[in-house]
Short mmCIF file of C-alpha atoms in Angstrom, two decimals:
data_model
loop_
_atom_site.label_atom_id
_atom_site.label_comp_id
_atom_site.label_asym_id
_atom_site.label_seq_id
_atom_site.Cartn_x
_atom_site.Cartn_y
_atom_site.Cartn_z
CA MET A 6 50.73 52.09 38.85
CA ALA A 7 46.97 51.88 38.43
CA TYR A 8 44.70 52.50 41.40
CA THR A 9 42.86 49.45 42.67
CA ASP A 10 40.21 49.63 45.33
CA GLU A 11 40.53 46.97 48.05
CA LEU A 12 36.76 46.51 47.90
CA ASP A 13 36.66 45.45 44.25
CA PRO A 14 37.88 41.86 44.76
CA LEU A 15 35.66 41.46 47.84
CA LEU A 16 32.61 42.70 45.96
CA ALA A 17 33.38 40.32 43.11
CA LEU A 18 33.78 37.44 45.58
CA GLU A 19 30.47 38.34 47.24
CA GLN A 20 28.70 38.19 43.88
CA GLU A 21 30.39 34.88 43.02
CA LEU A 22 29.31 33.36 46.35
CA ARG A 23 25.77 34.65 45.78
CA ARG A 24 25.78 32.93 42.37
CA LYS A 25 27.12 29.70 43.89
CA ILE A 26 24.43 29.80 46.60
CA ALA A 27 21.74 30.17 43.93
CA LEU A 28 23.11 27.24 41.93
CA ARG A 29 23.50 25.08 45.05
CA ILE A 30 19.91 25.72 46.13
CA ALA A 31 18.72 24.89 42.62
CA GLU A 32 20.76 21.68 42.64
CA GLU A 33 19.38 20.67 46.04
CA ALA A 34 15.87 21.32 44.71
CA GLY A 35 16.54 18.81 41.91
CA GLU A 36 17.03 21.32 39.12
CA GLN A 37 19.71 20.75 36.51
CA PRO A 38 22.66 23.01 37.24
CA GLY A 39 23.31 25.56 34.54
CA GLY A 40 26.03 28.06 33.83
CA ASP A 41 24.33 31.12 35.22
CA PRO A 42 21.46 31.20 37.71
CA SER A 43 18.11 32.60 36.64
CA GLU A 44 16.60 35.71 38.22
CA ASN A 45 14.27 33.46 40.22
CA GLN A 46 17.21 31.40 41.50
CA ILE A 47 19.02 34.60 42.52
CA ALA A 48 15.88 35.76 44.37
CA VAL A 49 15.75 32.43 46.24
CA ALA A 50 19.45 32.80 47.09
CA ASP A 51 18.87 36.34 48.39
CA GLU A 52 16.08 35.01 50.60
CA ALA A 53 18.33 32.23 51.92
CA ILE A 54 21.06 34.80 52.66
CA ALA A 55 18.59 37.01 54.52
CA ASN A 56 17.31 34.02 56.51
CA TRP A 57 20.89 33.02 57.37
CA ILE A 58 21.57 36.52 58.71
CA GLU A 59 18.36 36.50 60.76
CA ALA A 60 18.98 33.01 62.16
CA GLY A 61 21.40 34.26 64.77
CA GLU A 62 24.81 33.22 65.93
CA GLU A 63 23.71 30.04 67.70
CA ASP A 64 22.43 28.47 64.50
CA GLN A 65 25.50 29.62 62.59
CA ASP A 66 28.22 28.71 65.10
CA MET A 67 30.82 27.02 62.95
CA ARG A 68 32.57 25.65 66.07
CA ALA A 69 29.53 23.62 67.07
CA PHE A 70 29.86 19.86 67.12
CA ARG A 71 27.67 19.23 64.11
CA PRO A 72 28.52 18.88 60.46
CA ILE A 73 27.42 21.57 58.08
CA GLY A 74 26.45 21.02 54.50
CA PRO A 75 27.80 22.68 51.38
CA LEU A 76 24.98 25.24 51.31
CA GLN A 77 25.58 26.28 54.92
CA GLN A 78 29.30 26.63 54.20
CA LEU A 79 28.58 28.90 51.25
CA LEU A 80 26.19 30.98 53.38
CA ALA A 81 28.80 31.26 56.14
CA ASP A 82 31.49 32.29 53.64
CA HIS A 83 29.14 34.88 52.14
CA SER A 84 28.38 36.27 55.57
CA LEU A 85 32.10 36.64 56.36
CA ILE A 86 32.78 38.46 53.09
CA CYS A 87 29.83 40.80 53.67
CA GLN A 88 31.15 41.55 57.15
CA ARG A 89 34.59 42.38 55.73
CA ILE A 90 32.98 44.69 53.16
CA LEU A 91 30.99 46.46 55.87
CA ASP A 92 34.10 46.81 58.05
CA ILE A 93 36.04 48.43 55.22
CA ARG A 94 33.16 50.80 54.44
CA ASP A 95 32.79 51.74 58.11
CA ARG A 96 36.52 52.37 58.38
CA ARG A 97 36.32 54.70 55.40
CA LEU A 98 33.47 56.67 56.95
CA SER A 99 35.22 57.19 60.27
#
């Protein structure tokens, strides 16, 4: 039986969510969606991810009584996956 690292699928999912965030931002900016995001679109997505992390729990509370849009859902999903990745890495270091 081949060895598979439990992080591999999570890392792949993180990259896929990052790509989807880039494409969603481009779509919301009025750009034509393409197959793969450009380097500039990835940079914009990385900035949006960083801003989401810095925003704090109050702005991100998914239980709040307000609808969230598709971009916010992608950012929230990305944040959860990143947290799972960090938890696994921390567990390995302890």
